[in-house]
mmCIF file of C-alpha atoms in Angstrom:
data_model
loop_
_atom_site.group_PDB
_atom_site.id
_atom_site.type_symbol
_atom_site.label_atom_id
_atom_site.label_comp_id
_atom_site.label_asym_id
_atom_site.label_seq_id
_atom_site.Cartn_x
_atom_site.Cartn_y
_atom_site.Cartn_z
ATOM 1 C CA UNK A 1 -25.055 18.151 91.782
ATOM 2 C CA UNK A 2 -28.577 17.076 92.724
ATOM 3 C CA UNK A 3 -27.535 16.200 96.256
ATOM 4 C CA UNK A 4 -25.943 19.611 96.626
ATOM 5 C CA UNK A 5 -29.137 21.294 95.483
ATOM 6 C CA UNK A 6 -31.237 19.261 97.880
ATOM 7 C CA UNK A 7 -28.855 19.957 100.701
ATOM 8 C CA UNK A 8 -29.023 23.668 100.089
ATOM 9 C CA UNK A 9 -32.804 23.532 99.792
ATOM 10 C CA UNK A 10 -33.042 21.739 103.114
ATOM 11 C CA UNK A 11 -30.741 24.227 104.771
ATOM 12 C CA UNK A 12 -32.874 27.090 103.563
ATOM 13 C CA UNK A 13 -36.193 25.557 104.453
ATOM 14 C CA UNK A 14 -35.271 24.729 108.028
ATOM 15 C CA UNK A 15 -33.937 28.183 108.744
ATOM 16 C CA UNK A 16 -36.166 30.439 110.765
ATOM 17 C CA UNK A 17 -37.368 33.475 108.804
ATOM 18 C CA UNK A 18 -37.145 35.847 111.719
ATOM 19 C CA UNK A 19 -36.376 36.044 115.380
ATOM 20 C CA UNK A 20 -32.640 36.010 114.862
ATOM 21 C CA UNK A 21 -32.467 39.444 116.421
ATOM 22 C CA UNK A 22 -32.947 37.877 119.809
ATOM 23 C CA UNK A 23 -29.520 36.265 119.585
ATOM 24 C CA UNK A 24 -27.673 39.261 118.141
ATOM 25 C CA UNK A 25 -25.566 40.797 120.860
ATOM 26 C CA UNK A 26 -25.318 44.543 121.302
ATOM 27 C CA UNK A 27 -22.303 46.087 119.643
ATOM 28 C CA UNK A 28 -19.562 47.318 121.911
ATOM 29 C CA UNK A 29 -18.450 50.963 121.770
ATOM 30 C CA UNK A 30 -15.140 49.767 120.383
ATOM 31 C CA UNK A 31 -16.851 47.854 117.584
ATOM 32 C CA UNK A 32 -18.885 50.930 116.670
ATOM 33 C CA UNK A 33 -15.802 53.135 116.788
ATOM 34 C CA UNK A 34 -13.960 50.784 114.443
ATOM 35 C CA UNK A 35 -16.830 50.347 111.972
ATOM 36 C CA UNK A 36 -15.892 50.936 108.352
ATOM 37 C CA UNK A 37 -17.013 54.093 106.627
ATOM 38 C CA UNK A 38 -17.307 53.729 102.874
ATOM 39 C CA UNK A 39 -18.046 56.821 100.775
ATOM 40 C CA UNK A 40 -20.285 55.020 98.314
ATOM 41 C CA UNK A 41 -22.349 53.215 100.948
ATOM 42 C CA UNK A 42 -22.100 55.168 104.198
ATOM 43 C CA UNK A 43 -22.992 58.528 102.675
ATOM 44 C CA UNK A 44 -26.640 58.523 101.586
ATOM 45 C CA UNK A 45 -27.443 59.619 98.068
ATOM 46 C CA UNK A 46 -29.475 62.789 97.543
ATOM 47 C CA UNK A 47 -32.248 60.530 96.260
ATOM 48 C CA UNK A 48 -32.812 58.709 99.533
ATOM 49 C CA UNK A 49 -32.357 61.880 101.577
ATOM 50 C CA UNK A 50 -34.937 63.813 99.538
ATOM 51 C CA UNK A 51 -37.300 60.843 99.689
ATOM 52 C CA UNK A 52 -37.215 61.088 103.492
ATOM 53 C CA UNK A 53 -37.610 64.882 103.340
ATOM 54 C CA UNK A 54 -40.630 64.413 101.103
ATOM 55 C CA UNK A 55 -42.239 61.969 103.519
ATOM 56 C CA UNK A 56 -41.600 64.112 106.588
ATOM 57 C CA UNK A 57 -42.076 67.644 105.277
ATOM 58 C CA UNK A 58 -44.093 67.383 102.034
ATOM 59 C CA UNK A 59 -42.378 70.430 100.512
ATOM 60 C CA UNK A 60 -43.505 72.085 97.324
ATOM 61 C CA UNK A 61 -40.569 70.805 95.305
ATOM 62 C CA UNK A 62 -41.371 72.889 92.244
ATOM 63 C CA UNK A 63 -40.854 76.070 94.244
ATOM 64 C CA UNK A 64 -37.515 74.817 95.531
ATOM 65 C CA UNK A 65 -36.025 74.274 92.085
ATOM 66 C CA UNK A 66 -33.431 76.807 90.984
ATOM 67 C CA UNK A 67 -32.975 78.154 87.495
ATOM 68 C CA UNK A 68 -30.084 76.626 85.661
ATOM 69 C CA UNK A 69 -26.817 78.485 86.247
ATOM 70 C CA UNK A 70 -24.181 78.302 83.509
ATOM 71 C CA UNK A 71 -20.702 77.684 84.821
ATOM 72 C CA UNK A 72 -17.926 79.605 83.133
ATOM 73 C CA UNK A 73 -15.093 78.957 85.539
ATOM 74 C CA UNK A 74 -12.172 76.836 84.408
ATOM 75 C CA UNK A 75 -11.125 75.963 87.929
ATOM 76 C CA UNK A 76 -11.444 72.163 88.155
ATOM 77 C CA UNK A 77 -11.987 72.069 91.923
ATOM 78 C CA UNK A 78 -14.741 74.615 91.577
ATOM 79 C CA UNK A 79 -16.321 72.704 88.707
ATOM 80 C CA UNK A 80 -16.266 69.444 90.682
ATOM 81 C CA UNK A 81 -18.043 71.026 93.643
ATOM 82 C CA UNK A 82 -20.601 72.590 91.320
ATOM 83 C CA UNK A 83 -21.114 69.280 89.557
ATOM 84 C CA UNK A 84 -21.972 67.601 92.869
ATOM 85 C CA UNK A 85 -24.453 70.376 93.616
ATOM 86 C CA UNK A 86 -26.089 69.890 90.214
ATOM 87 C CA UNK A 87 -26.487 66.174 90.861
ATOM 88 C CA UNK A 88 -28.458 67.019 94.002
ATOM 89 C CA UNK A 89 -30.471 69.548 91.967
ATOM 90 C CA UNK A 90 -31.310 66.738 89.576
ATOM 91 C CA UNK A 91 -32.701 64.647 92.423
ATOM 92 C CA UNK A 92 -34.784 67.620 93.560
ATOM 93 C CA UNK A 93 -36.217 67.955 90.062
ATOM 94 C CA UNK A 94 -37.149 64.276 90.223
ATOM 95 C CA UNK A 95 -38.985 64.873 93.498
ATOM 96 C CA UNK A 96 -40.769 67.767 91.790
ATOM 97 C CA UNK A 97 -41.598 65.332 88.960
ATOM 98 C CA UNK A 98 -40.410 67.991 86.541
ATOM 99 C CA UNK A 99 -38.980 66.079 83.603
ATOM 100 C CA UNK A 100 -37.814 69.194 81.756
ATOM 101 C CA UNK A 101 -35.827 70.389 84.803
ATOM 102 C CA UNK A 102 -34.253 66.951 85.141
ATOM 103 C CA UNK A 103 -33.179 67.109 81.494
ATOM 104 C CA UNK A 104 -31.857 70.664 81.864
ATOM 105 C CA UNK A 105 -29.853 69.676 84.926
ATOM 106 C CA UNK A 106 -28.487 66.601 83.150
ATOM 107 C CA UNK A 107 -27.401 68.837 80.259
ATOM 108 C CA UNK A 108 -25.595 71.171 82.701
ATOM 109 C CA UNK A 109 -23.927 68.188 84.361
ATOM 110 C CA UNK A 110 -22.718 67.025 80.955
ATOM 111 C CA UNK A 111 -21.227 70.465 80.260
ATOM 112 C CA UNK A 112 -19.309 70.367 83.526
ATOM 113 C CA UNK A 113 -18.291 66.754 82.947
ATOM 114 C CA UNK A 114 -16.788 67.801 79.627
ATOM 115 C CA UNK A 115 -14.596 70.300 81.423
ATOM 116 C CA UNK A 116 -13.392 67.497 83.683
ATOM 117 C CA UNK A 117 -12.834 65.112 80.722
ATOM 118 C CA UNK A 118 -15.385 62.592 81.951
ATOM 119 C CA UNK A 119 -18.279 63.362 79.617
ATOM 120 C CA UNK A 120 -17.767 60.415 77.243
ATOM 121 C CA UNK A 121 -18.547 57.955 79.992
ATOM 122 C CA UNK A 122 -21.903 59.515 80.880
ATOM 123 C CA UNK A 123 -23.349 60.285 77.454
ATOM 124 C CA UNK A 124 -25.405 57.083 77.479
ATOM 125 C CA UNK A 125 -26.686 57.893 80.960
ATOM 126 C CA UNK A 126 -27.749 61.362 79.810
ATOM 127 C CA UNK A 127 -29.773 59.791 77.010
ATOM 128 C CA UNK A 128 -31.409 57.354 79.452
ATOM 129 C CA UNK A 129 -32.197 60.226 81.800
ATOM 130 C CA UNK A 130 -33.824 62.093 78.948
ATOM 131 C CA UNK A 131 -35.896 59.035 78.005
ATOM 132 C CA UNK A 132 -36.989 58.326 81.576
ATOM 133 C CA UNK A 133 -37.815 62.008 82.070
ATOM 134 C CA UNK A 134 -40.091 61.955 79.053
ATOM 135 C CA UNK A 135 -41.720 58.786 80.345
ATOM 136 C CA UNK A 136 -42.068 60.139 83.882
ATOM 137 C CA UNK A 137 -40.361 57.043 85.279
ATOM 138 C CA UNK A 138 -39.140 58.682 88.483
ATOM 139 C CA UNK A 139 -37.832 55.594 90.234
ATOM 140 C CA UNK A 140 -35.657 54.637 87.277
ATOM 141 C CA UNK A 141 -34.534 58.263 87.017
ATOM 142 C CA UNK A 142 -33.299 58.179 90.600
ATOM 143 C CA UNK A 143 -31.306 55.038 89.867
ATOM 144 C CA UNK A 144 -29.953 56.453 86.631
ATOM 145 C CA UNK A 145 -28.851 59.724 88.222
ATOM 146 C CA UNK A 146 -27.341 57.780 91.092
ATOM 147 C CA UNK A 147 -25.485 55.591 88.589
ATOM 148 C CA UNK A 148 -24.289 58.626 86.634
ATOM 149 C CA UNK A 149 -22.879 60.147 89.807
ATOM 150 C CA UNK A 150 -21.017 56.913 90.403
ATOM 151 C CA UNK A 151 -19.775 56.765 86.805
ATOM 152 C CA UNK A 152 -18.330 60.250 87.181
ATOM 153 C CA UNK A 153 -16.669 59.222 90.432
ATOM 154 C CA UNK A 154 -15.138 56.119 88.838
ATOM 155 C CA UNK A 155 -13.899 58.096 85.818
ATOM 156 C CA UNK A 156 -12.330 60.767 87.999
ATOM 157 C CA UNK A 157 -10.609 58.095 90.040
ATOM 158 C CA UNK A 158 -9.339 56.409 86.884
ATOM 159 C CA UNK A 159 -7.753 59.641 85.718
ATOM 160 C CA UNK A 160 -6.170 60.180 89.152
ATOM 161 C CA UNK A 161 -8.421 63.085 90.032
ATOM 162 C CA UNK A 162 -9.286 61.923 93.528
ATOM 163 C CA UNK A 163 -9.450 65.503 94.919
ATOM 164 C CA UNK A 164 -12.266 66.174 92.476
ATOM 165 C CA UNK A 165 -14.081 63.031 93.667
ATOM 166 C CA UNK A 166 -14.050 64.438 97.194
ATOM 167 C CA UNK A 167 -15.343 67.824 96.056
ATOM 168 C CA UNK A 168 -18.131 66.361 93.907
ATOM 169 C CA UNK A 169 -19.205 64.232 96.867
ATOM 170 C CA UNK A 170 -19.092 67.279 99.144
ATOM 171 C CA UNK A 171 -21.102 69.341 96.646
ATOM 172 C CA UNK A 172 -23.974 66.856 96.569
ATOM 173 C CA UNK A 173 -24.090 66.684 100.361
ATOM 174 C CA UNK A 174 -23.890 70.471 100.760
ATOM 175 C CA UNK A 175 -26.819 70.971 98.398
ATOM 176 C CA UNK A 176 -28.906 68.380 100.287
ATOM 177 C CA UNK A 177 -28.327 70.216 103.527
ATOM 178 C CA UNK A 178 -28.821 73.594 101.872
ATOM 179 C CA UNK A 179 -32.266 72.586 100.662
ATOM 180 C CA UNK A 180 -33.370 70.778 103.829
ATOM 181 C CA UNK A 181 -32.039 73.296 106.352
ATOM 182 C CA UNK A 182 -33.628 76.226 104.509
ATOM 183 C CA UNK A 183 -36.890 74.317 104.356
ATOM 184 C CA UNK A 184 -36.771 73.595 108.079
ATOM 185 C CA UNK A 185 -35.618 77.119 108.947
ATOM 186 C CA UNK A 186 -38.528 78.746 107.147
ATOM 187 C CA UNK A 187 -41.193 76.270 108.248
ATOM 188 C CA UNK A 188 -42.078 75.064 111.699
ATOM 189 C CA UNK A 189 -41.067 71.430 111.227
ATOM 190 C CA UNK A 190 -38.832 71.069 114.273
ATOM 191 C CA UNK A 191 -39.608 67.350 114.545
ATOM 192 C CA UNK A 192 -37.747 66.782 111.292
ATOM 193 C CA UNK A 193 -34.482 68.476 112.248
ATOM 194 C CA UNK A 194 -33.088 65.009 113.007
ATOM 195 C CA UNK A 195 -32.652 64.734 109.247
ATOM 196 C CA UNK A 196 -29.878 67.287 109.554
ATOM 197 C CA UNK A 197 -28.041 65.567 112.394
ATOM 198 C CA UNK A 198 -25.222 63.930 110.440
ATOM 199 C CA UNK A 199 -22.077 64.833 112.400
ATOM 200 C CA UNK A 200 -20.100 61.755 111.333
ATOM 201 C CA UNK A 201 -20.689 62.506 107.665
ATOM 202 C CA UNK A 202 -19.755 66.165 108.158
ATOM 203 C CA UNK A 203 -16.567 65.133 109.970
ATOM 204 C CA UNK A 204 -15.747 62.513 107.364
ATOM 205 C CA UNK A 205 -16.110 64.935 104.450
ATOM 206 C CA UNK A 206 -14.201 67.595 106.401
ATOM 207 C CA UNK A 207 -11.329 65.170 106.942
ATOM 208 C CA UNK A 208 -11.309 64.307 103.248
ATOM 209 C CA UNK A 209 -11.263 67.998 102.333
ATOM 210 C CA UNK A 210 -8.493 68.754 104.831
ATOM 211 C CA UNK A 211 -6.441 65.943 103.307
ATOM 212 C CA UNK A 212 -6.656 67.365 99.806
ATOM 213 C CA UNK A 213 -3.384 68.451 98.169
ATOM 214 C CA UNK A 214 -2.264 71.943 99.138
ATOM 215 C CA UNK A 215 -2.830 73.114 95.593
ATOM 216 C CA UNK A 216 -6.523 72.245 95.908
ATOM 217 C CA UNK A 217 -6.909 73.512 99.463
ATOM 218 C CA UNK A 218 -5.692 76.986 98.575
ATOM 219 C CA UNK A 219 -8.702 77.598 96.308
ATOM 220 C CA UNK A 220 -11.095 80.083 97.917
ATOM 221 C CA UNK A 221 -14.086 77.812 97.298
ATOM 222 C CA UNK A 222 -12.337 74.912 99.018
ATOM 223 C CA UNK A 223 -11.350 77.132 101.944
ATOM 224 C CA UNK A 224 -14.951 78.252 102.301
ATOM 225 C CA UNK A 225 -16.125 74.651 102.128
ATOM 226 C CA UNK A 226 -13.638 73.556 104.764
ATOM 227 C CA UNK A 227 -14.614 76.331 107.164
ATOM 228 C CA UNK A 228 -18.299 75.674 106.576
ATOM 229 C CA UNK A 229 -17.936 71.962 107.211
ATOM 230 C CA UNK A 230 -16.002 72.640 110.393
ATOM 231 C CA UNK A 231 -18.762 74.827 111.808
ATOM 232 C CA UNK A 232 -21.495 72.483 110.575
ATOM 233 C CA UNK A 233 -19.890 69.426 112.167
ATOM 234 C CA UNK A 234 -19.759 71.278 115.488
ATOM 235 C CA UNK A 235 -23.411 72.356 115.214
ATOM 236 C CA UNK A 236 -24.523 68.823 114.356
ATOM 237 C CA UNK A 237 -22.664 67.355 117.296
ATOM 238 C CA UNK A 238 -24.742 69.314 119.796
ATOM 239 C CA UNK A 239 -27.535 66.751 119.896
ATOM 240 C CA UNK A 240 -28.292 63.200 118.799
ATOM 241 C CA UNK A 241 -31.940 63.747 117.897
ATOM 242 C CA UNK A 242 -32.635 67.304 116.839
ATOM 243 C CA UNK A 243 -31.188 70.756 116.309
ATOM 244 C CA UNK A 244 -32.172 74.087 117.809
ATOM 245 C CA UNK A 245 -33.777 76.648 115.469
ATOM 246 C CA UNK A 246 -30.628 78.776 115.619
ATOM 247 C CA UNK A 247 -28.449 75.800 114.672
ATOM 248 C CA UNK A 248 -30.732 75.039 111.713
ATOM 249 C CA UNK A 249 -30.516 78.664 110.591
ATOM 250 C CA UNK A 250 -26.739 78.660 110.905
ATOM 251 C CA UNK A 251 -26.448 75.496 108.820
ATOM 252 C CA UNK A 252 -28.834 76.966 106.245
ATOM 253 C CA UNK A 253 -26.741 80.110 106.038
ATOM 254 C CA UNK A 254 -23.466 78.209 105.663
ATOM 255 C CA UNK A 255 -24.756 75.778 103.066
ATOM 256 C CA UNK A 256 -26.505 78.476 101.040
ATOM 257 C CA UNK A 257 -23.305 80.514 100.971
ATOM 258 C CA UNK A 258 -21.265 77.578 99.699
ATOM 259 C CA UNK A 259 -23.912 76.688 97.105
ATOM 260 C CA UNK A 260 -24.061 80.284 95.896
ATOM 261 C CA UNK A 261 -20.278 80.572 95.746
ATOM 262 C CA UNK A 262 -20.048 77.360 93.729
ATOM 263 C CA UNK A 263 -22.477 78.791 91.181
ATOM 264 C CA UNK A 264 -20.703 82.159 91.047
ATOM 265 C CA UNK A 265 -19.702 82.665 87.434
ATOM 266 C CA UNK A 266 -17.481 85.605 88.380
ATOM 267 C CA UNK A 267 -15.359 83.425 90.614
ATOM 268 C CA UNK A 268 -11.756 84.613 90.718
ATOM 269 C CA UNK A 269 -8.897 82.347 91.596
ATOM 270 C CA UNK B 1 -42.201 34.118 102.045
ATOM 271 C CA UNK B 2 -41.140 35.826 98.826
ATOM 272 C CA UNK B 3 -37.792 36.538 100.447
ATOM 273 C CA UNK B 4 -37.333 32.844 101.139
ATOM 274 C CA UNK B 5 -38.245 31.788 97.660
ATOM 275 C CA UNK B 6 -35.748 34.313 96.326
ATOM 276 C CA UNK B 7 -33.021 33.169 98.695
ATOM 277 C CA UNK B 8 -33.648 29.593 97.585
ATOM 278 C CA UNK B 9 -33.425 30.421 93.900
ATOM 279 C CA UNK B 10 -30.311 32.499 94.386
ATOM 280 C CA UNK B 11 -28.646 29.719 96.324
ATOM 281 C CA UNK B 12 -29.217 27.449 93.349
ATOM 282 C CA UNK B 13 -27.794 30.105 91.066
ATOM 283 C CA UNK B 14 -24.781 30.467 93.342
ATOM 284 C CA UNK B 15 -24.282 26.717 93.242
ATOM 285 C CA UNK B 16 -24.460 26.687 89.470
ATOM 286 C CA UNK B 17 -21.947 29.503 89.337
ATOM 287 C CA UNK B 18 -19.657 27.617 91.665
ATOM 288 C CA UNK B 19 -19.534 24.749 89.158
ATOM 289 C CA UNK B 20 -18.145 27.030 86.498
ATOM 290 C CA UNK B 21 -14.858 28.736 86.156
ATOM 291 C CA UNK B 22 -14.697 31.752 88.379
ATOM 292 C CA UNK B 23 -14.046 35.034 86.675
ATOM 293 C CA UNK B 24 -14.545 38.483 88.124
ATOM 294 C CA UNK B 25 -14.465 41.079 85.366
ATOM 295 C CA UNK B 26 -14.178 44.631 86.526
ATOM 296 C CA UNK B 27 -17.565 46.290 86.732
ATOM 297 C CA UNK B 28 -17.734 49.637 85.032
ATOM 298 C CA UNK B 29 -20.785 50.455 87.083
ATOM 299 C CA UNK B 30 -22.075 48.924 90.282
ATOM 300 C CA UNK B 31 -25.540 48.823 88.778
ATOM 301 C CA UNK B 32 -24.460 46.738 85.820
ATOM 302 C CA UNK B 33 -26.133 43.765 87.485
ATOM 303 C CA UNK B 34 -27.562 42.361 84.288
ATOM 304 C CA UNK B 35 -24.119 41.832 82.818
ATOM 305 C CA UNK B 36 -23.038 38.231 82.445
ATOM 306 C CA UNK B 37 -20.370 38.226 85.090
ATOM 307 C CA UNK B 38 -20.611 35.668 87.852
ATOM 308 C CA UNK B 39 -19.586 37.637 90.850
ATOM 309 C CA UNK B 40 -20.828 38.139 94.388
ATOM 310 C CA UNK B 41 -21.883 41.617 93.245
ATOM 311 C CA UNK B 42 -24.125 40.294 90.486
ATOM 312 C CA UNK B 43 -25.702 37.848 92.937
ATOM 313 C CA UNK B 44 -26.236 40.538 95.574
ATOM 314 C CA UNK B 45 -27.814 42.777 92.943
ATOM 315 C CA UNK B 46 -30.065 39.946 91.765
ATOM 316 C CA UNK B 47 -31.166 39.496 95.344
ATOM 317 C CA UNK B 48 -31.797 43.250 95.686
ATOM 318 C CA UNK B 49 -33.662 43.319 92.373
ATOM 319 C CA UNK B 50 -36.188 40.970 93.965
ATOM 320 C CA UNK B 51 -37.341 43.900 96.082
ATOM 321 C CA UNK B 52 -38.156 46.091 93.099
ATOM 322 C CA UNK B 53 -41.685 44.738 92.933
ATOM 323 C CA UNK B 54 -42.281 46.254 96.350
ATOM 324 C CA UNK B 55 -41.080 49.652 95.167
ATOM 325 C CA UNK B 56 -37.482 49.474 96.351
ATOM 326 C CA UNK B 57 -34.724 50.989 94.281
ATOM 327 C CA UNK B 58 -31.100 50.003 94.455
ATOM 328 C CA UNK B 59 -28.544 52.417 95.876
ATOM 329 C CA UNK B 60 -25.606 52.591 93.467
ATOM 330 C CA UNK B 61 -22.829 51.604 95.802
ATOM 331 C CA UNK B 62 -21.657 48.406 97.388
ATOM 332 C CA UNK B 63 -19.320 46.844 99.893
ATOM 333 C CA UNK B 64 -17.179 43.978 98.700
ATOM 334 C CA UNK B 65 -14.405 42.064 100.320
ATOM 335 C CA UNK B 66 -13.211 38.715 101.530
ATOM 336 C CA UNK B 67 -15.183 37.498 104.491
ATOM 337 C CA UNK B 68 -13.810 34.821 106.800
ATOM 338 C CA UNK B 69 -15.754 32.725 109.255
ATOM 339 C CA UNK B 70 -16.473 34.490 112.533
ATOM 340 C CA UNK B 71 -14.694 37.647 111.390
ATOM 341 C CA UNK B 72 -17.602 40.034 110.867
ATOM 342 C CA UNK B 73 -17.534 43.170 108.759
ATOM 343 C CA UNK B 74 -19.186 46.175 110.361
ATOM 344 C CA UNK B 75 -20.198 49.115 108.203
ATOM 345 C CA UNK B 76 -21.577 52.489 109.242
ATOM 346 C CA UNK B 77 -24.583 53.850 107.316
ATOM 347 C CA UNK B 78 -26.999 56.755 107.624
ATOM 348 C CA UNK B 79 -30.668 55.903 107.442
ATOM 349 C CA UNK B 80 -33.572 58.329 107.447
ATOM 350 C CA UNK B 81 -36.899 58.162 109.236
ATOM 351 C CA UNK B 82 -39.771 57.371 106.919
ATOM 352 C CA UNK B 83 -37.643 55.328 104.533
ATOM 353 C CA UNK B 84 -37.555 51.533 104.318
ATOM 354 C CA UNK B 85 -34.215 49.870 103.633
ATOM 355 C CA UNK B 86 -33.184 46.366 102.629
ATOM 356 C CA UNK B 87 -29.620 45.131 102.661
ATOM 357 C CA UNK B 88 -28.655 42.176 100.478
ATOM 358 C CA UNK B 89 -25.440 40.153 100.588
ATOM 359 C CA UNK B 90 -24.176 37.139 98.689
ATOM 360 C CA UNK B 91 -21.107 35.106 97.847
ATOM 361 C CA UNK B 92 -20.319 32.266 95.457
ATOM 362 C CA UNK B 93 -19.689 29.558 98.038
ATOM 363 C CA UNK B 94 -23.039 27.728 98.242
ATOM 364 C CA UNK B 95 -22.094 25.987 101.468
ATOM 365 C CA UNK B 96 -21.198 29.110 103.352
ATOM 366 C CA UNK B 97 -23.758 30.738 105.587
ATOM 367 C CA UNK B 98 -24.105 34.494 105.734
ATOM 368 C CA UNK B 99 -25.896 36.562 108.298
ATOM 369 C CA UNK B 100 -26.788 40.245 107.945
ATOM 370 C CA UNK B 101 -27.753 42.233 111.017
ATOM 371 C CA UNK B 102 -28.718 45.850 111.571
ATOM 372 C CA UNK B 103 -27.833 47.795 114.727
ATOM 373 C CA UNK B 104 -29.038 51.213 115.790
ATOM 374 C CA UNK B 105 -27.072 54.258 116.935
ATOM 375 C CA UNK B 106 -26.459 52.704 120.355
ATOM 376 C CA UNK B 107 -25.477 49.321 119.007
ATOM 377 C CA UNK B 108 -28.737 47.520 119.758
ATOM 378 C CA UNK B 109 -30.108 45.055 117.194
ATOM 379 C CA UNK B 110 -32.736 46.654 114.977
ATOM 380 C CA UNK B 111 -34.887 45.687 112.002
ATOM 381 C CA UNK B 112 -35.546 42.235 110.671
ATOM 382 C CA UNK B 113 -33.182 39.573 109.414
ATOM 383 C CA UNK B 114 -34.041 37.168 106.656
ATOM 384 C CA UNK B 115 -30.678 35.485 106.898
ATOM 385 C CA UNK B 116 -30.950 31.715 106.887
ATOM 386 C CA UNK B 117 -28.529 28.889 106.333
ATOM 387 C CA UNK B 118 -27.532 30.186 102.954
ATOM 388 C CA UNK B 119 -24.823 32.015 101.042
ATOM 389 C CA UNK B 120 -27.360 34.804 100.473
ATOM 390 C CA UNK B 121 -28.724 36.981 103.242
ATOM 391 C CA UNK B 122 -30.939 40.008 103.576
ATOM 392 C CA UNK B 123 -31.998 42.317 106.382
ATOM 393 C CA UNK B 124 -34.483 45.143 106.380
ATOM 394 C CA UNK B 125 -35.615 48.040 108.499
ATOM 395 C CA UNK B 126 -38.375 50.642 108.478
ATOM 396 C CA UNK B 127 -36.581 53.561 110.041
ATOM 397 C CA UNK B 128 -38.377 55.464 112.780
ATOM 398 C CA UNK B 129 -35.454 57.572 113.925
ATOM 399 C CA UNK B 130 -32.990 59.134 111.489
ATOM 400 C CA UNK B 131 -29.353 58.640 112.268
ATOM 401 C CA UNK B 132 -26.335 56.425 112.218
ATOM 402 C CA UNK B 133 -26.846 52.678 111.969
ATOM 403 C CA UNK B 134 -24.470 49.744 111.652
ATOM 404 C CA UNK B 135 -24.673 46.827 109.261
ATOM 405 C CA UNK B 136 -22.912 43.642 110.303
ATOM 406 C CA UNK B 137 -22.097 40.953 107.794
ATOM 407 C CA UNK B 138 -21.018 37.679 109.324
ATOM 408 C CA UNK B 139 -20.059 34.343 107.833
ATOM 409 C CA UNK B 140 -21.268 31.749 110.312
ATOM 410 C CA UNK B 141 -20.257 28.729 108.227
ATOM 411 C CA UNK B 142 -17.728 28.253 105.452
ATOM 412 C CA UNK B 143 -14.215 29.209 104.580
ATOM 413 C CA UNK B 144 -13.064 32.569 103.251
ATOM 414 C CA UNK B 145 -15.176 33.846 100.379
ATOM 415 C CA UNK B 146 -15.435 36.999 98.315
ATOM 416 C CA UNK B 147 -18.674 38.582 99.423
ATOM 417 C CA UNK B 148 -20.648 41.602 98.358
ATOM 418 C CA UNK B 149 -23.399 43.685 99.948
ATOM 419 C CA UNK B 150 -25.736 46.244 98.402
ATOM 420 C CA UNK B 151 -28.806 48.011 99.669
ATOM 421 C CA UNK B 152 -32.164 49.215 98.411
ATOM 422 C CA UNK B 153 -34.533 51.848 99.712
ATOM 423 C CA UNK B 154 -38.055 53.129 99.261
#
């Protein structure tokens, strides 16, 4: 055992701490094309996206928060999309350092989770979120909200509700873009439009939505989402680095419409 | 230097784990790193937790799979300008050697590697340009081993 420890120690100590980049060969186009795309890793969480938005644009987060919208629909696809949007709202409330808004959003998420039969698994998270909100521990709140989103995803997958997993994921991403594109459209922060250039994510989510069961795809909200993602993916593919003001406005319009439709309490099937 | 001390300690932990019976209980949550399971995930999360002192927080998601020598795993990620990221990977084979590398949108090497001759590896980047990046996880020495990778950001 001791010899193994010493051997490992020696191996570590002789290794160079940096400079390995010099030997790393450039990836081939084929390698990049065949790279794996994993929902839970490849798609950034609202927390890390908003952190970047905060650093680049310094928005007044408090003004961007929306009042809580009760959801009365019983349509599960609709609820899942709305739930994803609320998760992103929770991250915005964290950026605003508004503990009461975080708690209100968590309460709304719990109400929607109940409708999807996944509330039992997140009750403990809700309590932690409440505690961290009271303590103003924003970093832990981000992790806790992130973990709650993942708990919901795992529970939905366990109960064979994979279409709802896709829609919750889409909802969170739509709300991120809704917030950021509206911010960039109404302020002259053209240098930050690169934040919105995410064509691979748009295409990936679009593919997932298009592969939903027909029963889910026929919902008006899902149709609207699919059409919006299609247009957004095309707009994002126009440039690698930035978007034109008109493209930003178009994305803002699309994302706001989907967000508003998801919160529409008078939604009719 | 802190990275190296952490890699050293985690290698010892990995070695100790390797002496015991392997068991991989299902994780109810990827962030349940303080549970008592002895898995590549728990090791990767311990490694990532070492960055918390510098203000990093762990993204609740991970890649896991069986890595074989010279058969790299390449994963697409989206990173945003202004953020700092650290990727952490580990397995339970103390004599394997892992290497984590970051590549930019065009496939050029980017960021810094802290990967040494160890079954734990990390790589980090301070992103200047938002966009698509690629994370490559390579086993340079060792046989097949269950491996896990997580990342942190600030």
